[in-house]
Tab-separated table of C-alpha atoms in Angstrom:
chain	number	residue	atom	x	y	z
A	1	UNK	CA	39.415	-60.776	3.826
A	2	UNK	CA	36.543	-62.543	2.071
A	3	UNK	CA	34.195	-61.379	4.823
A	4	UNK	CA	35.321	-57.749	4.343
A	5	UNK	CA	34.828	-57.976	0.581
A	6	UNK	CA	31.374	-59.476	1.103
A	7	UNK	CA	30.422	-56.646	3.474
A	8	UNK	CA	31.601	-54.057	0.943
A	9	UNK	CA	29.537	-55.685	-1.830
A	10	UNK	CA	26.458	-55.854	0.406
A	11	UNK	CA	26.940	-52.194	1.357
A	12	UNK	CA	27.063	-51.009	-2.266
A	13	UNK	CA	24.104	-53.182	-3.265
A	14	UNK	CA	22.088	-51.821	-0.336
A	15	UNK	CA	23.051	-48.249	-1.213
A	16	UNK	CA	22.016	-48.788	-4.834
A	17	UNK	CA	18.679	-50.295	-3.812
A	18	UNK	CA	18.045	-47.459	-1.340
A	19	UNK	CA	18.870	-44.904	-4.017
A	20	UNK	CA	16.471	-46.573	-6.441
A	21	UNK	CA	13.700	-46.730	-3.862
A	22	UNK	CA	14.138	-43.095	-2.794
A	23	UNK	CA	14.298	-41.652	-6.304
A	24	UNK	CA	11.169	-39.644	-7.027
A	25	UNK	CA	9.097	-40.342	-10.113
A	26	UNK	CA	8.237	-37.130	-11.945
A	27	UNK	CA	5.477	-37.053	-14.533
A	28	UNK	CA	4.459	-34.200	-16.830
A	29	UNK	CA	1.127	-34.102	-18.640
A	30	UNK	CA	0.030	-31.468	-21.119
A	31	UNK	CA	-3.650	-30.553	-20.897
A	32	UNK	CA	-4.710	-27.754	-23.216
A	33	UNK	CA	-2.530	-24.718	-22.533
A	34	UNK	CA	-0.758	-25.978	-19.433
A	35	UNK	CA	1.650	-28.693	-18.370
A	36	UNK	CA	0.928	-30.319	-15.018
A	37	UNK	CA	3.847	-31.789	-13.084
A	38	UNK	CA	3.240	-34.644	-10.640
A	39	UNK	CA	5.856	-35.901	-8.178
A	40	UNK	CA	5.259	-39.370	-6.729
A	41	UNK	CA	1.560	-39.069	-7.559
A	42	UNK	CA	1.320	-35.686	-5.808
A	43	UNK	CA	0.526	-32.574	-7.853
A	44	UNK	CA	3.430	-30.088	-7.744
A	45	UNK	CA	2.996	-27.290	-10.276
A	46	UNK	CA	1.536	-26.217	-13.608
A	47	UNK	CA	3.376	-24.362	-16.342
A	48	UNK	CA	0.605	-22.212	-17.829
A	49	UNK	CA	1.065	-20.835	-21.361
A	50	UNK	CA	-2.416	-19.725	-22.385
A	51	UNK	CA	-2.784	-17.183	-25.224
A	52	UNK	CA	-5.173	-15.314	-22.937
A	53	UNK	CA	-2.439	-14.632	-20.374
A	54	UNK	CA	0.143	-11.852	-20.327
A	55	UNK	CA	3.004	-14.342	-20.264
A	56	UNK	CA	3.662	-17.978	-19.299
A	57	UNK	CA	3.981	-18.666	-15.574
A	58	UNK	CA	3.999	-21.378	-12.902
A	59	UNK	CA	1.046	-21.763	-10.551
A	60	UNK	CA	0.554	-23.224	-8.070
A	61	UNK	CA	4.040	-24.077	-6.801
A	62	UNK	CA	3.293	-26.476	-3.978
A	63	UNK	CA	5.475	-26.956	-0.916
A	64	UNK	CA	6.811	-30.411	0.018
A	65	UNK	CA	5.183	-30.493	3.469
A	66	UNK	CA	1.907	-28.570	3.314
A	67	UNK	CA	1.042	-29.276	-0.316
A	68	UNK	CA	-0.063	-25.641	-0.548
A	69	UNK	CA	1.450	-23.115	-2.943
A	70	UNK	CA	4.439	-21.068	-1.744
A	71	UNK	CA	3.486	-18.488	-4.369
A	72	UNK	CA	0.311	-16.491	-4.880
A	73	UNK	CA	-1.596	-15.199	-7.868
A	74	UNK	CA	-2.772	-11.687	-8.652
A	75	UNK	CA	-4.540	-9.441	-6.184
A	76	UNK	CA	-6.384	-6.141	-6.545
A	77	UNK	CA	-3.371	-4.041	-5.600
A	78	UNK	CA	-0.807	-5.892	-7.725
A	79	UNK	CA	-2.666	-7.713	-10.520
A	80	UNK	CA	0.572	-7.995	-12.512
A	81	UNK	CA	2.188	-10.341	-9.958
A	82	UNK	CA	1.518	-13.816	-11.298
A	83	UNK	CA	3.153	-16.396	-9.049
A	84	UNK	CA	6.505	-17.377	-10.629
A	85	UNK	CA	7.187	-15.770	-14.013
A	86	UNK	CA	9.497	-13.960	-16.445
A	87	UNK	CA	8.691	-10.633	-18.090
A	88	UNK	CA	9.896	-7.071	-18.623
A	89	UNK	CA	8.453	-3.556	-18.892
A	90	UNK	CA	9.573	-0.688	-21.165
A	91	UNK	CA	10.899	-2.844	-24.020
A	92	UNK	CA	10.878	-0.720	-27.209
A	93	UNK	CA	7.893	1.144	-25.843
A	94	UNK	CA	5.980	-2.026	-25.013
A	95	UNK	CA	5.009	-3.463	-21.660
A	96	UNK	CA	5.607	-7.192	-21.234
A	97	UNK	CA	4.863	-7.259	-17.513
A	98	UNK	CA	1.801	-5.294	-16.413
A	99	UNK	CA	-1.815	-6.058	-17.274
A	100	UNK	CA	-3.213	-5.280	-20.727
A	101	UNK	CA	-2.455	-7.574	-23.674
A	102	UNK	CA	-2.568	-4.668	-26.105
A	103	UNK	CA	0.429	-3.131	-24.317
A	104	UNK	CA	2.548	-6.212	-24.990
A	105	UNK	CA	2.342	-9.957	-24.574
A	106	UNK	CA	4.778	-12.874	-24.386
A	107	UNK	CA	3.074	-15.528	-26.512
A	108	UNK	CA	4.026	-19.198	-26.323
A	109	UNK	CA	4.191	-21.183	-29.543
A	110	UNK	CA	3.252	-24.260	-27.540
A	111	UNK	CA	5.168	-25.912	-24.721
A	112	UNK	CA	6.516	-29.415	-25.338
A	113	UNK	CA	7.452	-32.152	-22.881
A	114	UNK	CA	10.771	-33.694	-23.899
A	115	UNK	CA	11.330	-35.897	-20.871
A	116	UNK	CA	9.159	-37.253	-18.052
A	117	UNK	CA	8.337	-40.379	-16.135
A	118	UNK	CA	11.747	-40.769	-14.477
A	119	UNK	CA	13.803	-38.704	-12.068
A	120	UNK	CA	13.141	-35.463	-13.924
A	121	UNK	CA	10.712	-33.712	-16.213
A	122	UNK	CA	11.851	-31.377	-18.986
A	123	UNK	CA	9.638	-28.798	-20.691
A	124	UNK	CA	10.743	-26.627	-23.610
A	125	UNK	CA	8.963	-23.609	-25.015
A	126	UNK	CA	9.475	-20.823	-27.553
A	127	UNK	CA	7.822	-17.453	-27.060
A	128	UNK	CA	7.409	-14.330	-29.188
A	129	UNK	CA	7.178	-10.929	-27.540
A	130	UNK	CA	4.577	-8.983	-29.485
A	131	UNK	CA	2.102	-6.095	-29.419
A	132	UNK	CA	-0.360	-4.801	-32.027
A	133	UNK	CA	1.075	-2.485	-34.667
A	134	UNK	CA	4.715	-2.937	-33.674
A	135	UNK	CA	7.609	-5.136	-34.687
A	136	UNK	CA	8.312	-7.979	-32.273
A	137	UNK	CA	11.415	-7.025	-30.311
A	138	UNK	CA	12.333	-10.371	-28.737
A	139	UNK	CA	12.045	-14.113	-29.185
A	140	UNK	CA	12.858	-16.351	-26.256
A	141	UNK	CA	13.505	-20.061	-25.946
A	142	UNK	CA	13.234	-21.626	-22.535
A	143	UNK	CA	14.078	-24.950	-20.965
A	144	UNK	CA	12.501	-25.967	-17.667
A	145	UNK	CA	13.921	-28.927	-15.760
A	146	UNK	CA	12.183	-30.198	-12.633
A	147	UNK	CA	13.933	-32.546	-10.207
A	148	UNK	CA	13.731	-33.628	-6.561
A	149	UNK	CA	17.150	-33.322	-4.860
A	150	UNK	CA	15.768	-34.627	-1.552
A	151	UNK	CA	12.552	-35.500	0.247
A	152	UNK	CA	11.978	-31.928	1.399
A	153	UNK	CA	13.161	-30.028	-1.688
A	154	UNK	CA	11.601	-29.497	-5.126
A	155	UNK	CA	13.806	-27.926	-7.799
A	156	UNK	CA	12.960	-25.938	-10.934
A	157	UNK	CA	15.818	-25.019	-13.260
A	158	UNK	CA	14.756	-22.202	-15.567
A	159	UNK	CA	17.021	-21.418	-18.538
A	160	UNK	CA	15.952	-18.752	-21.022
A	161	UNK	CA	17.713	-17.408	-24.115
A	162	UNK	CA	16.545	-14.007	-25.317
A	163	UNK	CA	17.201	-13.078	-28.958
A	164	UNK	CA	16.817	-9.490	-30.141
A	165	UNK	CA	14.732	-9.554	-33.344
A	166	UNK	CA	15.417	-5.862	-33.874
A	167	UNK	CA	17.481	-3.257	-32.022
A	168	UNK	CA	16.130	-3.383	-28.459
A	169	UNK	CA	16.071	-0.626	-25.874
A	170	UNK	CA	14.946	-1.284	-22.292
A	171	UNK	CA	14.362	1.733	-20.067
A	172	UNK	CA	14.995	1.705	-16.336
A	173	UNK	CA	12.284	-0.421	-14.715
A	174	UNK	CA	11.609	-2.361	-11.547
A	175	UNK	CA	9.268	-4.631	-13.503
A	176	UNK	CA	11.735	-7.015	-15.035
A	177	UNK	CA	13.043	-10.539	-15.506
A	178	UNK	CA	12.580	-13.621	-13.305
A	179	UNK	CA	10.291	-12.959	-10.347
A	180	UNK	CA	8.206	-14.542	-7.608
A	181	UNK	CA	5.169	-13.345	-5.687
A	182	UNK	CA	5.214	-15.185	-2.388
A	183	UNK	CA	2.165	-16.640	-0.648
A	184	UNK	CA	0.624	-14.303	1.927
A	185	UNK	CA	1.396	-16.486	4.953
A	186	UNK	CA	5.130	-16.505	4.122
A	187	UNK	CA	5.528	-12.721	3.744
A	188	UNK	CA	7.735	-10.667	6.046
A	189	UNK	CA	4.681	-8.563	6.880
A	190	UNK	CA	3.091	-11.720	8.314
A	191	UNK	CA	6.128	-12.935	10.230
A	192	UNK	CA	8.066	-14.588	7.399
A	193	UNK	CA	11.762	-14.206	6.636
A	194	UNK	CA	13.465	-12.866	3.506
A	195	UNK	CA	17.228	-13.372	3.598
A	196	UNK	CA	20.076	-13.216	1.079
A	197	UNK	CA	23.430	-14.995	0.779
A	198	UNK	CA	25.155	-12.373	2.939
A	199	UNK	CA	22.632	-12.715	5.748
A	200	UNK	CA	20.842	-9.407	5.098
A	201	UNK	CA	17.154	-9.575	5.973
A	202	UNK	CA	13.982	-7.880	4.892
A	203	UNK	CA	13.329	-5.187	2.327
A	204	UNK	CA	15.308	-2.527	4.173
A	205	UNK	CA	18.554	-4.519	4.063
A	206	UNK	CA	18.149	-6.429	0.771
A	207	UNK	CA	16.595	-3.873	-1.618
A	208	UNK	CA	19.182	-3.043	-4.306
A	209	UNK	CA	21.780	-5.342	-2.757
A	210	UNK	CA	23.730	-7.663	-5.022
A	211	UNK	CA	23.573	-11.276	-3.911
A	212	UNK	CA	23.865	-14.736	-5.438
A	213	UNK	CA	20.600	-15.947	-3.918
A	214	UNK	CA	17.568	-14.997	-1.882
A	215	UNK	CA	15.333	-17.180	0.272
A	216	UNK	CA	11.811	-16.374	1.432
A	217	UNK	CA	10.134	-18.612	4.025
A	218	UNK	CA	7.654	-18.698	6.874
A	219	UNK	CA	5.654	-20.829	9.282
A	220	UNK	CA	2.724	-22.975	8.175
A	221	UNK	CA	1.241	-24.503	11.278
A	222	UNK	CA	4.021	-26.541	12.849
A	223	UNK	CA	6.090	-26.582	9.664
A	224	UNK	CA	8.234	-24.038	7.822
A	225	UNK	CA	8.296	-23.780	4.031
A	226	UNK	CA	9.864	-21.406	1.566
A	227	UNK	CA	11.066	-20.592	-1.914
A	228	UNK	CA	14.596	-19.600	-2.889
A	229	UNK	CA	15.831	-18.157	-6.180
A	230	UNK	CA	19.465	-18.731	-7.145
A	231	UNK	CA	21.249	-16.824	-9.923
A	232	UNK	CA	23.759	-18.744	-11.999
A	233	UNK	CA	27.214	-17.073	-12.128
A	234	UNK	CA	27.179	-17.256	-15.946
A	235	UNK	CA	24.358	-14.676	-16.072
A	236	UNK	CA	25.112	-11.224	-17.410
A	237	UNK	CA	25.508	-8.657	-14.616
A	238	UNK	CA	25.896	-11.428	-12.027
A	239	UNK	CA	25.202	-11.059	-9.209
A	240	UNK	CA	22.277	-8.829	-10.120
A	241	UNK	CA	20.828	-6.588	-7.389
A	242	UNK	CA	17.463	-7.586	-5.980
A	243	UNK	CA	14.146	-5.769	-6.062
A	244	UNK	CA	12.485	-6.887	-2.839
A	245	UNK	CA	9.278	-6.195	-0.959
A	246	UNK	CA	8.268	-7.267	2.543
A	247	UNK	CA	4.728	-7.844	1.270
A	248	UNK	CA	5.997	-10.840	-0.689
A	249	UNK	CA	7.867	-10.048	-3.879
A	250	UNK	CA	11.459	-10.639	-4.937
A	251	UNK	CA	13.308	-10.498	-8.223
A	252	UNK	CA	17.003	-10.425	-9.212
A	253	UNK	CA	17.242	-7.687	-11.828
A	254	UNK	CA	19.824	-5.191	-13.083
A	255	UNK	CA	17.095	-3.257	-14.941
A	256	UNK	CA	16.332	-0.927	-12.039
A	257	UNK	CA	20.020	-0.108	-11.697
A	258	UNK	CA	21.266	0.677	-15.232
A	259	UNK	CA	24.928	1.527	-15.924
A	260	UNK	CA	26.103	4.857	-14.539
A	261	UNK	CA	25.214	7.796	-16.755
A	262	UNK	CA	22.371	6.075	-18.580
A	263	UNK	CA	18.726	5.224	-17.994
A	264	UNK	CA	18.527	2.361	-20.453
A	265	UNK	CA	19.959	-0.918	-21.684
A	266	UNK	CA	20.580	-1.555	-25.394
A	267	UNK	CA	20.748	-4.854	-27.256
A	268	UNK	CA	21.516	-4.847	-30.999
A	269	UNK	CA	19.544	-6.963	-33.423
A	270	UNK	CA	20.722	-10.568	-33.398
A	271	UNK	CA	22.236	-10.468	-29.929
A	272	UNK	CA	21.435	-13.437	-27.689
A	273	UNK	CA	21.483	-13.442	-23.911
A	274	UNK	CA	21.065	-16.589	-21.824
A	275	UNK	CA	19.928	-16.361	-18.216
A	276	UNK	CA	19.755	-19.241	-15.757
A	277	UNK	CA	17.934	-19.460	-12.446
A	278	UNK	CA	17.357	-22.274	-9.979
A	279	UNK	CA	14.260	-22.273	-7.795
A	280	UNK	CA	14.216	-24.364	-4.623
A	281	UNK	CA	10.880	-25.020	-2.942
A	282	UNK	CA	11.824	-26.356	0.443
A	283	UNK	CA	10.869	-27.308	3.982
A	284	UNK	CA	12.628	-25.568	6.869
A	285	UNK	CA	14.614	-22.343	6.884
A	286	UNK	CA	17.631	-21.405	4.752
A	287	UNK	CA	19.972	-23.343	7.046
A	288	UNK	CA	17.862	-26.487	7.229
A	289	UNK	CA	17.488	-26.442	3.438
A	290	UNK	CA	21.228	-25.667	3.076
A	291	UNK	CA	20.672	-22.987	0.457
A	292	UNK	CA	24.361	-22.033	0.663
A	293	UNK	CA	25.406	-25.602	-0.135
A	294	UNK	CA	22.781	-25.876	-2.854
A	295	UNK	CA	24.152	-22.733	-4.484
A	296	UNK	CA	27.692	-24.126	-4.422
A	297	UNK	CA	26.470	-27.166	-6.346
A	298	UNK	CA	24.664	-24.928	-8.828
A	299	UNK	CA	27.690	-22.678	-9.231
A	300	UNK	CA	29.837	-25.625	-10.315
A	301	UNK	CA	27.343	-26.925	-12.890
């Protein structure tokens, strides 16, 4: 009996030591108008909140195997696709998505690091949606939590609360809410895979389909890497339909599919809406990364 008890104690001590050793150290450092996030001394991502940008965004968003970004920045055809970001077009006549600061801009009041140096980094920010000569329609507060669930997965939890500063009207638009522009080598058009929770693939099957999550991945040499976006069930209009493109864009948004009989969404002054998304940057495909299991964990949180 004593031997069994000793073995049990040794097992738990070993497990605790292994857990301590394997836990990633996540640092966050603010430099000017960006916050750099470093995981085990390897650069992971930057949260960029420059006053010269249309809105805050993440870039690069580096994969766990290649160290290269799974997202891409603007190109000549789609200069309004900025890696991983949140925005919206047609808000009270303003444009908080496409290029042109005079059309509308989401301006950070200055991101702050509230936790770093341990197993997670937490960044908070407050942003005002504004454009010249018009009343600001929205203020948002956002909390970004970065963790490392496993060796081959990086996790970004993005929580944003939108507050209507005046009566807000959003017209039907495909340019809206939380979005990712995928790196060229991962795109469906270059042999990559875009798949949702129901197993539908590619733009033809996933465009406009409601789904809890979407994963986008592809080959990089001998490895496979990807990025998945999960919607939290507490979100309004969950599960939102997806706006998808085989050339490398995906976004869960109800804004392109307004309620029947209307072409707009209305939010009265003072109303607050909180939206939550989890981003998984992973090695392997959706099965290897267990996106279904990861969503079940998220759903219960």
